[in-house]
Amino acid sequence: MMLQAMKGAACALALTLSTTIMTAPASAEFPERPIGVAVSYGAGGATDFQARIVTMVAGNKDMLGQPIYIVNKPGAGGRVGWNWFASEAPKDGYMMSAYNVPHFIAQSIKGSVKYSADSFEPIANWGADPAVVVVGKDSKFNTIQELVEFAKANPGKLTLSGAGLFVGHHIAALQLQKATGTKMAYIPTKGGGAAAMKAVIAGNVLAGVNNLSDAYRALKAGNVKVLGVADLERNTEFLPDVPTLKEAGYDVDNSSVNFRGLMVPKGTPQDVIDKLAATVPKMFGHARVAKRMKAGGSPIKIMSREEVQKMWKERQTYLDELLKGL
Amino acid sequence: MEFLQYFGGVFEPIALLLLVGGTIGGLILGATPGLSPTMAVALLIPFTFHLSPTHGLILLGAAYTSTVAGGAVSAILLKIPGAPANIATALDGNAMARNGDGTRALQLSFLASGVGGIIGVLLLIFLTPVLAQWALAFGPSHLFWLAILGVTVIGSLDSRSFVKGLLSGCIGLWISMIGYDDVQGAERFIFSDALTGGVSIIPALIGLFAIPQVMEMFSKGREAAAIEQVRVSNYPISRSMVELFQSWRALSIGTVLGSIVGLIPGVGGQIAGLVAYDQTRKMSPHKAKFGTGHSEGVIAAESANNAMVGPSLVPLLTLSIPGSPTAAVLLGGLLIHGIFPGSDLFDNHPQVAWTFINSMLLGQVLMVIFGIYTAVWAARIAQVPPSVMASAVLILAIFGSYSVQLSMGDVYIMLVLGVGMFFLERFGFSAAPLVLGLILGPIAEANFIQGNLIANAQNGPLEYFCTGTLNIFLIVLVVASIAYSFWSNMLENRSAAAARKKQELAQ
Amino acid sequence: MTASRLQHSLMATAVLALAATVTWLSFTQEPADAFLFPRLISVVFLSLALWNFARAMFGMARVGEGISADLVKKILPGLFVAIVFVFFAAKSLGFYVSSTITFLLIHTLYDPTSPYELKGWLRRIVTTAVFMSVIYALFSLLLKVQTPRGMFF
């Protein structure tokens, strides 16, 4: 009895405190407390950084009305975080996760994880970061053709760094090898895109596959040359002069583009999903978010729940095919 | 001398306010168990959304410097290291606090942090272009040898038995391999669901250091007689200053090693303190006093881990490569304002760059001043009855390890490791080498695998790992370090045996 | 005081058993690529464990106080409370309620004052309340950490 009363008092206290702090109206419907977003990569990585920006206006009255906080669960190229999310996260909408496609789909095809594309329900997509091929600023390669020629003449000798196995970078490397009929030495690094970029700049490897956003920054800092973009169209905003791999004559499409967005676990109530799917894209499209994302060199691509569902399906089919032989 | 030109920026009212706020906030966050400097800086990023780039960076710079030093507070008073950087501080610092010397330990730790930190930032200001090349010189093979060099320290670190020290290190290396392997994504040694995420470093640290100490307090029981009353002496700050400069050996070893190690991307910050502590012990005439509350241990550890702050930002500011997790978070803080580190930063936004660096310089001074005030609490902490202390440390340990990833699994791991460590310690194993293995294992493995892959595309692993000046230099250091440990261990054994014989004869 | 040869031998056996298990797993599990480094480490681990085992058997291990019945008797109550909190109470009762109970229990168990004195209880309850408010302010209000809620809070 007393504990009940204490609980009531404590709840009342917590409620008044939270409402005064967060200026949100105390509504009876979802969400009535802050929402978490689990990021499967470490603090400071591209996914973490962008997730923090795109969720910054969540607390506004016309958005979710509750702030979003970030929880980092890094490890094993994202497997740790998504495993946790698929098996242990609460299914009430109060814990979302940032997805990276093609990463989690490719990992689920390779097995030994507790998730697949069917374990999650997409909410909306916020960004698309194509993979690019980079070399150090003093490298002897000036075009993607020269790089491919070298790889043809020296099978297995072209070292190519990337952020891990079965992530977008790896897919792009696999596609490039398949399209050119070459064999390259793909070197997965620990510590994400930043570590892979360091290997290129320091000359530990001959070339690298990296995120467009990180490569753009390294290019501005005068450390690298960007040889090609693994996308269907050139990126007119950040790298208008860099050709796509397709333009260069290699059959590489946009399957390696790193799509980032939010999802919830399967089993979350439909009305919660609907509410999130209706509000979250608006949140991503906020002017302040756009300004910060552009300033950081991060390409935005907002997609609705339906569009993401379609994109996930396409990737699943393509990756099943590509990874079959491995 | 360009930085002097922009010194005025730090003294504007808003900037100064942010600087003071950032320093105090950083000290509190740093002292909170479970909040590493990386997490603390990440938490502050949203506040910078509303500030100008310069002001935002002042806040982050001040917070970064003071969280690293703030970690020493919980390490000394509670023996809960706030981050890997503070492990070495806990070894002697907590022993000092329990002897009633907490005030002195805290004063020395903040003064040493200040000296090391200022020298580190000065290095950042004057030697950045030179240092940038040095930071890039370390490829996978060098980082592998460097990690192995770190592992060789294990045998001599805070252990009364050579073989048990090495064994503790091996246990740590094994624990670091639990969970998904980073490259292949294969499951390794997962025998419980809580372990699928692997053993993360902060909960492990908290468990390994705080829990054995809680159980030690339990073991005293409840009889009033068993609970010793600690006499706490107040300690004038001037005497601490004199003592700091008398311990010039520890201070210079800490500062030099801290700044060198801090530069190396990926390795630096975590082990700077431990390496400096170990070297100081090896070179000190009072070797036996280390671990029992010797001030040199605190000075070496704290000067090293703050000296690392400045140089650790060199790769970020010059090459736009974050060399440490905290630097990665700071990079995010710059990016949201559209500022790209690298030549762009110093050419087009010198105001931002230099004000940031200056704020770290001034932040060090403020950190020392505010830090000294916390020393006042230290006097009280030793007098807190063990029953309160034990419950408080236990609850803090649980909250701290939970809040890192909001995971109950981490709390289970923390408690199990801690209880296991208590029993291991009763048999001469120790936590410091175990933690070192835990930290260095993943670094050694990742670089070993990566180096192997690169080597196979070139001329084979032997040439890749064992040729080149830097590789050979590091290998020589590894061999020398092992030989030294063996030799000093033999000497110790011999003198111990002689002492025992004498005792037996006397009986 | 150092532990008996028997105790040292038992501990060394336990460590040896661990090392042997780790080595066995490293050499039998698949994929071999992922176990390259564990194999390297486990061999070193196993040889060190053997050395340590030999030392203990020959009575050369002298470091460490070992475990006594008295020690076990003293730590068991506290350890029991901690384990119940972490593994059972935290999720079912809620983080803050179970922390409060744990703090008060351990404080009482190891307080030299007799548990029959009212004054002692008052002092302990006040200490608990103050400490838990600080924890609540720090973790919940300042850092906004979402803790498991359970039945209560």
Short mmCIF file of C-alpha atoms in Angstrom, two decimals, chain B residues 28-29 32-33 35 43 144 148 160-164 166-167 170-171 173-174 177 181 184 186-189 215-224 226-227 385-388 390-396 398-400 402-403 406 408 411-412 414-416 419-420 422-429 440-442 444-445 448-449 452 486 489 493 500, chain C residues 3-4 7-8 11 15 18 21-22 25-26 29-31 33-38 40-42 44-45 48-49 51-52 55 61-68 70-72 74-75 78-79 82-83 85-87 90-91 95-96 98-100 102-104 106-115 123 127 131-132 135 138-139 142-143 145-148:
data_model
loop_
_atom_site.label_atom_id
_atom_site.label_comp_id
_atom_site.label_asym_id
_atom_site.label_seq_id
_atom_site.Cartn_x
_atom_site.Cartn_y
_atom_site.Cartn_z
CA ILE B 28 31.29 16.40 -12.77
CA LEU B 29 30.67 14.27 -15.86
CA THR B 32 30.55 10.10 -12.81
CA PRO B 33 31.23 6.36 -13.04
CA LEU B 35 30.74 8.22 -18.30
CA LEU B 43 26.29 14.46 -24.52
CA PHE B 144 50.65 -4.62 -33.82
CA ILE B 148 52.59 -6.39 -28.09
CA ARG B 160 53.52 -9.44 -6.77
CA SER B 161 54.06 -12.52 -8.87
CA PHE B 162 55.56 -12.48 -12.37
CA VAL B 163 53.81 -15.56 -13.75
CA LYS B 164 50.48 -14.59 -12.22
CA LEU B 166 51.28 -12.64 -17.17
CA LEU B 167 48.44 -15.08 -16.58
CA CYS B 170 46.18 -13.73 -20.78
CA ILE B 171 42.81 -13.94 -19.07
CA LEU B 173 43.21 -11.11 -23.72
CA TRP B 174 40.82 -14.04 -23.73
CA MET B 177 37.95 -12.06 -27.70
CA ASP B 181 34.81 -11.19 -34.05
CA GLN B 184 34.50 -11.97 -39.89
CA ALA B 186 31.98 -15.10 -36.30
CA GLU B 187 30.74 -16.00 -32.83
CA ARG B 188 33.52 -16.69 -30.35
CA PHE B 189 33.26 -18.05 -26.80
CA MET B 215 33.91 -7.17 -1.09
CA GLU B 216 37.07 -6.25 0.76
CA MET B 217 34.91 -3.94 2.88
CA PHE B 218 32.36 -6.72 3.39
CA SER B 219 35.17 -8.95 4.60
CA LYS B 220 35.84 -6.63 7.52
CA GLY B 221 32.48 -7.69 8.95
CA ARG B 222 30.46 -5.56 11.31
CA GLU B 223 32.55 -5.50 14.46
CA ALA B 224 33.47 -1.93 15.29
CA ALA B 226 37.82 -4.33 12.91
CA ILE B 227 37.04 -0.98 11.33
CA PRO B 385 32.02 4.27 7.47
CA PRO B 386 32.73 1.14 5.36
CA SER B 387 29.08 0.08 5.44
CA VAL B 388 28.04 3.29 3.68
CA ALA B 390 30.43 -0.35 0.30
CA SER B 391 26.75 0.26 -0.51
CA ALA B 392 27.49 3.55 -2.27
CA VAL B 393 30.25 2.11 -4.46
CA LEU B 394 28.09 -0.90 -5.31
CA ILE B 395 25.12 1.22 -6.37
CA LEU B 396 27.33 3.62 -8.34
CA ILE B 398 25.65 -0.73 -11.09
CA PHE B 399 24.25 2.58 -12.35
CA GLY B 400 27.52 3.42 -14.08
CA TYR B 402 24.12 0.21 -16.90
CA SER B 403 24.17 3.72 -18.32
CA LEU B 406 21.45 0.99 -21.21
CA MET B 408 21.36 -5.07 -18.07
CA VAL B 411 25.63 -5.05 -15.32
CA TYR B 412 25.69 -8.86 -15.14
CA MET B 414 30.35 -6.19 -14.40
CA LEU B 415 29.27 -8.10 -11.29
CA VAL B 416 30.50 -11.51 -12.44
CA VAL B 419 33.37 -11.17 -7.97
CA GLY B 420 35.71 -13.40 -9.97
CA PHE B 422 38.04 -10.68 -5.87
CA PHE B 423 38.81 -14.38 -5.58
CA LEU B 424 41.64 -14.20 -8.14
CA GLU B 425 43.18 -11.35 -6.16
CA ARG B 426 43.16 -13.48 -3.03
CA PHE B 427 45.60 -15.73 -4.90
CA GLY B 428 47.99 -13.10 -6.23
CA PHE B 429 46.40 -12.33 -9.59
CA LEU B 440 45.21 -4.25 -26.07
CA GLY B 441 43.78 -7.56 -27.28
CA PRO B 442 41.43 -6.09 -29.89
CA ALA B 444 46.69 -6.34 -31.49
CA GLU B 445 44.24 -8.65 -33.23
CA PHE B 448 47.52 -8.52 -36.97
CA ILE B 449 44.66 -9.58 -39.27
CA ASN B 452 48.40 -10.20 -42.69
CA PHE B 486 62.70 -11.61 -16.43
CA ASN B 489 61.94 -10.89 -11.44
CA ASN B 493 63.13 -13.96 -6.27
CA ARG B 500 63.40 -16.41 3.85
CA ALA C 3 47.16 -19.38 1.55
CA SER C 4 47.81 -23.08 2.01
CA GLN C 7 44.23 -23.73 -1.84
CA HIS C 8 46.89 -22.54 -4.26
CA MET C 11 43.13 -22.21 -7.83
CA VAL C 15 42.99 -21.56 -14.09
CA LEU C 18 40.04 -22.52 -18.09
CA THR C 21 39.03 -25.13 -22.41
CA VAL C 22 39.94 -21.92 -24.21
CA LEU C 25 37.68 -24.26 -28.26
CA SER C 26 40.14 -22.14 -30.25
CA GLN C 29 35.68 -23.98 -33.59
CA GLU C 30 34.95 -22.75 -37.11
CA PRO C 31 35.63 -20.60 -39.11
CA ASP C 33 40.14 -17.57 -39.95
CA ALA C 34 38.31 -15.99 -37.04
CA PHE C 35 40.16 -18.18 -34.54
CA LEU C 36 43.68 -17.44 -35.80
CA PHE C 37 44.42 -14.93 -33.07
CA PRO C 38 42.68 -16.89 -30.27
CA LEU C 40 48.03 -17.77 -30.83
CA ILE C 41 46.94 -16.40 -27.46
CA SER C 42 45.56 -19.65 -26.08
CA VAL C 44 50.67 -18.82 -24.51
CA PHE C 45 47.83 -18.89 -21.99
CA LEU C 48 51.68 -20.07 -18.54
CA ALA C 49 48.85 -21.89 -16.76
CA TRP C 51 53.91 -23.24 -15.31
CA ASN C 52 51.70 -21.70 -12.64
CA ARG C 55 54.69 -23.86 -9.08
CA ALA C 61 53.28 -20.11 -4.92
CA ARG C 62 53.41 -17.78 -1.97
CA VAL C 63 51.54 -14.66 -3.00
CA GLY C 64 47.96 -14.15 -1.86
CA GLU C 65 46.03 -14.60 1.35
CA GLY C 66 43.62 -17.25 0.13
CA ILE C 67 40.12 -17.79 1.44
CA SER C 68 39.06 -18.65 4.97
CA ASP C 70 35.48 -16.59 8.31
CA LEU C 71 35.95 -14.52 5.15
CA VAL C 72 33.21 -16.40 3.33
CA LYS C 74 31.44 -12.23 6.27
CA ILE C 75 31.09 -11.54 2.56
CA GLY C 78 26.47 -8.66 1.14
CA LEU C 79 27.19 -10.66 -1.96
CA ALA C 82 24.03 -7.67 -4.54
CA ILE C 83 23.26 -10.74 -6.64
CA PHE C 85 19.46 -6.98 -6.80
CA VAL C 86 21.33 -7.32 -10.09
CA PHE C 87 19.88 -10.57 -11.38
CA ALA C 90 16.35 -4.64 -10.76
CA LYS C 91 14.08 -5.67 -13.62
CA PHE C 95 15.89 0.12 -10.73
CA TYR C 96 15.43 2.88 -8.18
CA SER C 98 15.58 -2.00 -5.64
CA SER C 99 18.68 0.21 -5.36
CA THR C 100 17.18 1.93 -2.38
CA THR C 102 19.86 -2.72 -1.50
CA PHE C 103 21.60 0.33 -0.13
CA LEU C 104 19.65 0.20 3.10
CA ILE C 106 23.88 -3.57 2.96
CA HIS C 107 24.28 -0.49 5.10
CA THR C 108 22.38 -2.27 7.89
CA LEU C 109 24.17 -5.59 7.48
CA TYR C 110 27.62 -4.06 7.90
CA ASP C 111 26.81 -1.24 10.32
CA PRO C 112 28.50 -1.77 13.71
CA THR C 113 25.45 -0.26 15.49
CA SER C 114 23.02 -2.86 16.80
CA PRO C 115 20.00 -3.36 14.52
CA ARG C 123 20.51 7.53 10.57
CA THR C 127 21.74 8.41 4.56
CA PHE C 131 22.39 9.16 -1.43
CA MET C 132 19.54 7.96 -3.63
CA ILE C 135 21.88 9.31 -7.76
CA LEU C 138 22.63 12.75 -11.51
CA PHE C 139 21.49 9.85 -13.65
CA LEU C 142 20.92 15.39 -15.53
CA LEU C 143 21.90 12.51 -17.79
CA VAL C 145 19.27 7.68 -18.35
CA GLN C 146 16.20 5.48 -18.87
CA THR C 147 16.37 2.70 -16.26
CA PRO C 148 14.28 -0.50 -16.19
#
